[in-house]
mmCIF file of C-alpha atoms and ligand atoms in Angstrom:
data_model
loop_
_atom_site.group_PDB
_atom_site.id
_atom_site.type_symbol
_atom_site.label_atom_id
_atom_site.label_comp_id
_atom_site.label_asym_id
_atom_site.label_seq_id
_atom_site.Cartn_x
_atom_site.Cartn_y
_atom_site.Cartn_z
ATOM 1 C CA MET A 1 0.000 0.000 0.000
ATOM 2 C CA LYS A 2 2.665 2.424 1.133
ATOM 3 C CA LYS A 3 4.789 1.514 -1.883
ATOM 4 C CA SER A 4 1.976 2.277 -4.341
ATOM 5 C CA ILE A 5 1.353 5.680 -2.731
ATOM 6 C CA LEU A 6 5.066 6.380 -3.008
ATOM 7 C CA ILE A 7 5.100 5.425 -6.705
ATOM 8 C CA ALA A 8 1.974 7.518 -7.415
ATOM 9 C CA THR A 9 3.536 10.518 -5.625
ATOM 10 C CA ALA A 10 6.769 10.100 -7.591
ATOM 11 C CA ILE A 11 4.854 9.926 -10.897
ATOM 12 C CA LEU A 12 2.825 13.010 -9.990
ATOM 13 C CA PHE A 13 5.990 14.861 -9.008
ATOM 14 C CA LEU A 14 7.690 13.937 -12.295
ATOM 15 C CA LEU A 15 4.599 14.995 -14.237
ATOM 16 C CA ILE A 16 4.580 18.386 -12.520
ATOM 17 C CA ILE A 17 8.313 18.858 -13.228
ATOM 18 C CA PHE A 18 7.789 17.833 -16.868
ATOM 19 C CA THR A 19 4.868 20.284 -17.309
ATOM 20 C CA VAL A 20 6.745 23.153 -15.650
ATOM 21 C CA VAL A 21 9.852 22.559 -17.812
ATOM 22 C CA LYS A 22 7.709 22.367 -20.942
ATOM 23 C CA ILE A 23 5.646 25.513 -20.395
ATOM 24 C CA TYR A 24 8.371 27.567 -18.676
ATOM 25 C CA PRO A 25 9.662 29.253 -21.886
ATOM 26 C CA PHE A 26 6.103 30.281 -22.772
ATOM 27 C CA ILE A 27 5.259 31.592 -19.302
ATOM 28 C CA SER A 28 8.561 33.452 -19.182
ATOM 29 C CA ALA A 29 7.881 35.073 -22.606
ATOM 30 C CA MET A 30 4.375 36.035 -21.474
ATOM 31 C CA SER A 31 5.541 37.541 -18.187
ATOM 32 C CA LYS A 32 8.334 39.592 -19.753
ATOM 33 C CA PHE A 33 7.431 43.298 -19.915
ATOM 34 C CA GLU A 34 9.984 45.456 -21.689
ATOM 35 C CA VAL A 35 9.269 49.103 -22.455
ATOM 36 C CA VAL A 36 11.231 50.802 -25.250
ATOM 37 C CA GLU A 37 10.755 54.525 -25.891
ATOM 38 C CA TYR A 38 11.196 54.384 -29.673
ATOM 39 C CA ASP A 39 10.829 58.144 -30.084
ATOM 40 C CA LYS A 40 9.134 61.050 -28.293
ATOM 41 C CA ASN A 41 5.642 59.801 -29.156
ATOM 42 C CA LEU A 42 6.020 56.113 -29.875
ATOM 43 C CA THR A 43 6.552 53.456 -27.221
ATOM 44 C CA LEU A 44 7.001 49.741 -27.916
ATOM 45 C CA VAL A 45 6.143 47.222 -25.209
ATOM 46 C CA PHE A 46 7.444 43.666 -25.642
ATOM 47 C CA GLY A 47 6.077 40.593 -23.883
ATOM 48 C CA GLY A 48 3.121 40.320 -21.486
ATOM 49 C CA GLY A 49 1.298 38.747 -24.457
ATOM 50 C CA GLY A 50 1.703 40.053 -28.005
ATOM 51 C CA ASN A 51 3.944 43.042 -28.713
ATOM 52 C CA THR A 52 2.290 46.444 -28.285
ATOM 53 C CA GLY A 53 2.732 49.942 -29.683
ATOM 54 C CA ILE A 54 1.549 53.145 -27.979
ATOM 55 C CA LEU A 55 1.389 56.217 -30.215
ATOM 56 C CA THR A 56 0.718 59.484 -28.425
ATOM 57 C CA GLY A 57 -0.887 62.381 -30.306
ATOM 58 C CA GLU A 58 -2.001 65.818 -29.060
ATOM 59 C CA LYS A 59 -5.645 64.783 -29.038
ATOM 60 C CA GLU A 60 -5.642 61.005 -28.656
ATOM 61 C CA VAL A 61 -3.560 57.949 -27.909
ATOM 62 C CA LEU A 62 -3.451 54.894 -30.147
ATOM 63 C CA VAL A 63 -2.702 51.459 -28.670
ATOM 64 C CA ILE A 64 -1.971 48.383 -30.772
ATOM 65 C CA ASP A 65 -2.971 45.196 -28.877
ATOM 66 C CA SER A 66 -3.945 44.999 -25.212
ATOM 67 C CA LYS A 67 -1.977 41.960 -23.876
ATOM 68 C CA ILE A 68 -2.942 39.241 -21.348
ATOM 69 C CA MET A 69 -2.641 38.287 -17.645
ATOM 70 C CA GLY A 70 -0.338 40.619 -15.662
ATOM 71 C CA GLY A 71 0.875 42.333 -18.839
ATOM 72 C CA LYS A 72 -2.557 43.765 -19.659
ATOM 73 C CA SER A 73 -2.818 45.764 -16.389
ATOM 74 C CA LYS A 74 0.795 46.977 -16.530
ATOM 75 C CA LEU A 75 0.202 48.118 -20.099
ATOM 76 C CA PHE A 76 -3.048 49.878 -19.183
ATOM 77 C CA GLU A 77 -1.278 51.777 -16.366
ATOM 78 C CA LEU A 78 1.357 52.952 -18.856
ATOM 79 C CA VAL A 79 -1.289 53.940 -21.435
ATOM 80 C CA LYS A 80 -3.230 55.908 -18.782
ATOM 81 C CA GLN A 81 -0.062 57.789 -17.782
ATOM 82 C CA LYS A 82 0.480 58.787 -21.402
ATOM 83 C CA ALA A 83 -3.157 59.492 -22.250
ATOM 84 C CA GLY A 84 -4.261 61.500 -19.206
ATOM 85 C CA ASN A 85 -7.738 62.658 -20.228
ATOM 86 C CA LYS A 86 -7.277 62.036 -23.949
ATOM 87 C CA PRO A 87 -9.437 59.376 -25.589
ATOM 88 C CA ILE A 88 -7.757 56.062 -26.357
ATOM 89 C CA ILE A 89 -8.119 54.193 -29.643
ATOM 90 C CA LEU A 90 -7.255 50.523 -29.221
ATOM 91 C CA VAL A 91 -6.598 48.337 -32.255
ATOM 92 C CA ASN A 92 -6.547 44.534 -31.997
ATOM 93 C CA THR A 93 -4.437 42.852 -34.678
ATOM 94 C CA HIS A 94 -6.590 39.731 -34.120
ATOM 95 C CA LEU A 95 -8.866 37.986 -31.628
ATOM 96 C CA HIS A 96 -6.406 35.779 -29.723
ATOM 97 C CA ALA A 97 -6.432 36.454 -25.976
ATOM 98 C CA ASP A 98 -2.713 37.284 -25.738
ATOM 99 C CA HIS A 99 -3.493 40.313 -27.944
ATOM 100 C CA SER A 100 -6.974 41.225 -26.738
ATOM 101 C CA GLN A 101 -7.652 40.032 -23.179
ATOM 102 C CA GLY A 102 -6.859 43.529 -21.865
ATOM 103 C CA ASN A 103 -9.690 45.063 -23.951
ATOM 104 C CA SER A 104 -12.143 45.180 -21.014
ATOM 105 C CA LEU A 105 -9.888 47.743 -19.286
ATOM 106 C CA TYR A 106 -10.497 50.202 -22.169
ATOM 107 C CA LYS A 107 -14.261 50.415 -21.620
ATOM 108 C CA GLY A 108 -15.728 53.641 -23.024
ATOM 109 C CA ASN A 109 -12.948 54.027 -25.610
ATOM 110 C CA THR A 110 -12.893 53.054 -29.279
ATOM 111 C CA ILE A 111 -11.795 49.455 -29.896
ATOM 112 C CA ILE A 112 -11.077 48.485 -33.507
ATOM 113 C CA ALA A 113 -10.578 44.987 -34.954
ATOM 114 C CA GLY A 114 -10.936 43.177 -38.267
ATOM 115 C CA ALA A 115 -14.444 42.236 -39.382
ATOM 116 C CA TYR A 116 -14.983 39.034 -37.361
ATOM 117 C CA THR A 117 -18.578 38.157 -36.662
ATOM 118 C CA LYS A 118 -19.683 38.969 -33.116
ATOM 119 C CA GLU A 119 -20.210 35.220 -32.590
ATOM 120 C CA GLN A 120 -16.586 34.495 -33.530
ATOM 121 C CA TRP A 121 -15.356 37.162 -31.143
ATOM 122 C CA ILE A 122 -17.574 36.060 -28.247
ATOM 123 C CA ALA A 123 -16.631 32.389 -28.721
ATOM 124 C CA GLU A 124 -12.975 33.322 -28.238
ATOM 125 C CA ASN A 125 -13.132 36.161 -25.703
ATOM 126 C CA GLY A 126 -16.619 36.586 -24.316
ATOM 127 C CA GLU A 127 -18.654 39.753 -24.628
ATOM 128 C CA GLU A 128 -16.658 42.026 -22.338
ATOM 129 C CA GLY A 129 -14.197 44.252 -24.170
ATOM 130 C CA MET A 130 -15.702 43.464 -27.552
ATOM 131 C CA PRO A 131 -14.550 45.857 -30.324
ATOM 132 C CA THR A 132 -16.771 48.848 -31.054
ATOM 133 C CA GLU A 133 -15.715 49.031 -34.693
ATOM 134 C CA TRP A 134 -14.986 46.289 -37.225
ATOM 135 C CA VAL A 135 -12.743 47.125 -40.181
ATOM 136 C CA LYS A 136 -13.688 45.249 -43.319
ATOM 137 C CA ASP A 137 -10.973 46.538 -45.643
ATOM 138 C CA SER A 138 -9.026 49.558 -44.508
ATOM 139 C CA LYS A 139 -9.200 52.579 -42.241
ATOM 140 C CA GLU A 140 -6.950 55.601 -41.959
ATOM 141 C CA ILE A 141 -6.664 57.778 -38.880
ATOM 142 C CA GLN A 142 -4.481 60.728 -38.016
ATOM 143 C CA VAL A 143 -2.693 60.628 -34.647
ATOM 144 C CA GLY A 144 -0.622 63.788 -34.190
ATOM 145 C CA ASP A 145 1.567 64.058 -37.291
ATOM 146 C CA GLU A 146 1.338 60.337 -38.012
ATOM 147 C CA THR A 147 -0.996 58.733 -40.531
ATOM 148 C CA VAL A 148 -2.086 55.342 -39.247
ATOM 149 C CA ILE A 149 -3.323 52.754 -41.733
ATOM 150 C CA ILE A 150 -5.323 49.881 -40.250
ATOM 151 C CA ARG A 151 -5.603 47.201 -42.910
ATOM 152 C CA ASN A 152 -7.640 44.022 -42.651
ATOM 153 C CA LYS A 153 -5.615 41.413 -44.569
ATOM 154 C CA GLY A 154 -8.391 38.856 -44.233
ATOM 155 C CA GLN A 155 -7.616 35.183 -43.624
ATOM 156 C CA ALA A 156 -4.105 33.973 -42.700
ATOM 157 C CA HIS A 157 -3.320 33.446 -38.986
ATOM 158 C CA THR A 158 -7.050 33.873 -38.191
ATOM 159 C CA TYR A 159 -10.028 34.902 -40.334
ATOM 160 C CA ASN A 160 -9.420 38.654 -40.065
ATOM 161 C CA ASP A 161 -5.810 39.570 -39.394
ATOM 162 C CA THR A 162 -5.201 43.263 -39.226
ATOM 163 C CA VAL A 163 -1.867 45.003 -39.725
ATOM 164 C CA VAL A 164 -1.139 48.573 -38.657
ATOM 165 C CA PHE A 165 1.221 50.783 -40.651
ATOM 166 C CA LEU A 166 2.606 54.102 -39.402
ATOM 167 C CA LYS A 167 3.140 55.872 -42.709
ATOM 168 C CA LYS A 168 5.500 58.649 -41.622
ATOM 169 C CA ARG A 169 7.699 56.397 -39.484
ATOM 170 C CA LYS A 170 7.464 53.512 -42.016
ATOM 171 C CA ILE A 171 6.836 51.069 -39.168
ATOM 172 C CA LEU A 172 4.635 48.033 -39.663
ATOM 173 C CA PHE A 173 2.911 46.224 -36.796
ATOM 174 C CA PHE A 174 2.418 42.786 -38.294
ATOM 175 C CA GLY A 175 0.407 41.067 -35.518
ATOM 176 C CA ASP A 176 0.741 37.271 -35.534
ATOM 177 C CA LEU A 177 1.014 37.340 -39.323
ATOM 178 C CA LEU A 178 4.671 37.416 -38.317
ATOM 179 C CA MET A 179 6.147 35.700 -35.249
ATOM 180 C CA ILE A 180 9.837 35.467 -34.452
ATOM 181 C CA GLY A 181 11.282 32.864 -32.090
ATOM 182 C CA MET A 182 7.829 31.513 -31.262
ATOM 183 C CA HIS A 183 6.002 28.762 -33.115
ATOM 184 C CA PRO A 184 2.811 30.068 -34.769
ATOM 185 C CA PHE A 185 -0.407 28.923 -33.157
ATOM 186 C CA LEU A 186 -2.341 27.342 -36.026
ATOM 187 C CA LYS A 187 -5.997 26.474 -35.487
ATOM 188 C CA LYS A 188 -8.505 25.348 -38.093
ATOM 189 C CA LYS A 189 -11.406 26.869 -36.156
ATOM 190 C CA ASP A 190 -9.767 30.314 -36.293
ATOM 191 C CA GLY A 191 -9.088 30.023 -40.028
ATOM 192 C CA SER A 192 -5.286 29.519 -39.939
ATOM 193 C CA SER A 193 -3.832 28.820 -43.389
ATOM 194 C CA ILE A 194 -0.069 28.659 -43.969
ATOM 195 C CA THR A 195 -0.492 29.188 -47.723
ATOM 196 C CA LEU A 196 -2.450 32.377 -47.050
ATOM 197 C CA TYR A 197 0.084 33.398 -44.393
ATOM 198 C CA LEU A 198 2.830 33.487 -47.033
ATOM 199 C CA LYS A 199 0.626 35.233 -49.590
ATOM 200 C CA LYS A 200 -0.547 37.956 -47.184
ATOM 201 C CA GLN A 201 2.957 38.528 -45.806
ATOM 202 C CA ASN A 202 4.327 39.111 -49.306
ATOM 203 C CA GLU A 203 1.402 41.343 -50.278
ATOM 204 C CA THR A 204 1.812 43.440 -47.122
ATOM 205 C CA MET A 205 5.570 43.829 -47.605
ATOM 206 C CA ASP A 206 5.123 44.825 -51.268
ATOM 207 C CA GLU A 207 2.463 47.352 -50.462
ATOM 208 C CA PHE A 208 3.982 49.111 -47.446
ATOM 209 C CA GLN A 209 7.724 48.467 -47.870
ATOM 210 C CA PRO A 210 8.302 49.094 -44.148
ATOM 211 C CA GLU A 211 11.699 50.084 -42.809
ATOM 212 C CA LYS A 212 10.938 48.635 -39.407
ATOM 213 C CA ILE A 213 8.740 45.691 -38.502
ATOM 214 C CA VAL A 214 7.200 44.841 -35.135
ATOM 215 C CA PRO A 215 6.088 41.186 -35.187
ATOM 216 C CA GLY A 216 3.253 39.850 -32.996
ATOM 217 C CA HIS A 217 5.901 38.142 -30.847
ATOM 218 C CA GLY A 218 9.675 38.433 -30.781
ATOM 219 C CA ARG A 219 12.258 41.039 -31.710
ATOM 220 C CA THR A 220 11.823 43.899 -34.168
ATOM 221 C CA GLY A 221 13.794 44.119 -37.405
ATOM 222 C CA ASP A 222 13.546 44.737 -41.143
ATOM 223 C CA ALA A 223 12.500 42.631 -44.144
ATOM 224 C CA GLU A 224 14.951 39.926 -43.013
ATOM 225 C CA LEU A 225 12.470 38.959 -40.284
ATOM 226 C CA VAL A 226 9.916 37.944 -42.891
ATOM 227 C CA LYS A 227 12.544 35.838 -44.679
ATOM 228 C CA GLU A 228 13.402 34.150 -41.365
ATOM 229 C CA PHE A 229 9.782 33.261 -40.704
ATOM 230 C CA GLN A 230 9.160 32.100 -44.269
ATOM 231 C CA GLU A 231 12.203 29.833 -44.006
ATOM 232 C CA TYR A 232 10.516 28.166 -41.013
ATOM 233 C CA PHE A 233 7.462 27.455 -43.179
ATOM 234 C CA THR A 234 9.643 26.218 -46.068
ATOM 235 C CA ASP A 235 11.562 23.891 -43.722
ATOM 236 C CA THR A 236 8.437 22.457 -42.090
ATOM 237 C CA LYS A 237 6.788 22.062 -45.504
ATOM 238 C CA SER A 238 9.720 20.017 -46.806
ATOM 239 C CA VAL A 239 9.288 17.590 -43.878
ATOM 240 C CA ALA A 240 5.542 17.384 -44.565
ATOM 241 C CA GLU A 241 6.361 16.519 -48.169
ATOM 242 C CA GLY A 242 8.854 13.870 -47.053
ATOM 243 C CA LYS A 243 11.783 15.783 -48.516
ATOM 244 C CA SER A 244 13.717 16.279 -45.276
ATOM 245 C CA GLU A 245 14.210 14.671 -41.885
ATOM 246 C CA PRO A 246 11.953 15.893 -39.049
ATOM 247 C CA ASP A 247 14.764 15.547 -36.474
ATOM 248 C CA LYS A 248 17.006 17.984 -38.358
ATOM 249 C CA ILE A 249 14.248 20.610 -38.557
ATOM 250 C CA GLU A 250 13.228 20.083 -34.939
ATOM 251 C CA GLU A 251 16.831 20.645 -33.907
ATOM 252 C CA LYS A 252 17.021 23.832 -36.018
ATOM 253 C CA TYR A 253 13.964 25.353 -34.286
ATOM 254 C CA LYS A 254 14.452 23.920 -30.812
ATOM 255 C CA HIS A 255 15.031 27.421 -29.389
ATOM 256 C CA TRP A 256 11.650 28.652 -30.697
ATOM 257 C CA ILE A 257 9.049 28.891 -27.962
ATOM 258 C CA PRO A 258 5.912 26.730 -28.232
ATOM 259 C CA PHE A 259 2.534 28.238 -27.375
ATOM 260 C CA LEU A 260 1.897 25.981 -24.346
ATOM 261 C CA SER A 261 1.653 22.525 -25.895
ATOM 262 C CA MET A 262 -0.501 23.801 -28.764
ATOM 263 C CA SER A 263 2.223 24.792 -31.194
ATOM 264 C CA GLY A 264 5.681 23.547 -32.164
ATOM 265 C CA THR A 265 7.702 22.200 -35.087
ATOM 266 C CA ARG A 266 5.733 18.940 -35.157
ATOM 267 C CA GLU A 267 2.376 20.730 -34.947
ATOM 268 C CA THR A 268 3.349 23.004 -37.876
ATOM 269 C CA ILE A 269 4.505 19.992 -39.943
ATOM 270 C CA ASN A 270 1.173 18.273 -39.262
ATOM 271 C CA TYR A 271 -0.706 21.441 -40.167
ATOM 272 C CA TRP A 272 1.183 21.534 -43.477
ATOM 273 C CA ARG A 273 0.273 17.863 -44.114
ATOM 274 C CA GLU A 274 -3.428 18.638 -43.713
ATOM 275 C CA GLU A 275 -3.152 21.739 -45.870
ATOM 276 C CA LEU A 276 -1.237 19.966 -48.654
ATOM 277 C CA LYS A 277 -3.946 17.269 -48.862
ATOM 278 C CA LYS A 278 -6.436 19.823 -50.140
HETATM 279 ZN ZN1 ZN B 1 -2.388 34.801 -32.433
#
């Protein structure tokens, strides 16, 4: 009897250790909160969920993505400091919680997202903090001396991925249409399509020709970032097609962070397999 309890306790202990080790990189990426004052009016905030931009104008403050867990409240405090009594315009690049769970804190302000149906939004996030405006194609707003283009790129990572381009600064906020150092979370229900990912990335780069890119997760950079991410899709595709060894590709991307146990090299390869069947 005693022996079986001991074995069960040991198994449980090992399971807990295994889970903690597995999700640690993700939790650590989500709890990071790094504030970079890019220029006088533009602040970038990394971690705490998806990457965020705060653009301060004379009359309003624009926020790109509202983060999750502890990051959402820290971000809101920072936004409030910058906004004072000015209205806040929040843009969600897409409906995943790590980019939109903080929405409820912005009650009474404008919240913009791509044209998901209300049912799609509620199924993912509930009713609280639901966007007040849905962009079907494109919307342009002026914040101080910056022209902000909010463009719904349609289906790729989800059904309505929105990118935000700051025209004067030539900075593109790519949302999860671009992720660096983190495996993309691909979900059929949300409309993820790797083929469309590549198409929309190329289209967006051709149209805006940004000098600086802020991905949904990971470090900022230039057009090289897109090449890096596309190489990941090319590598995983070649395994799906049986043209290269999975172990080699897994080794190459072993430093990329999985989204809990829902994304990873193997998950992307399997997603490719399903997509290539069509
Ligand atoms: Zn996402």
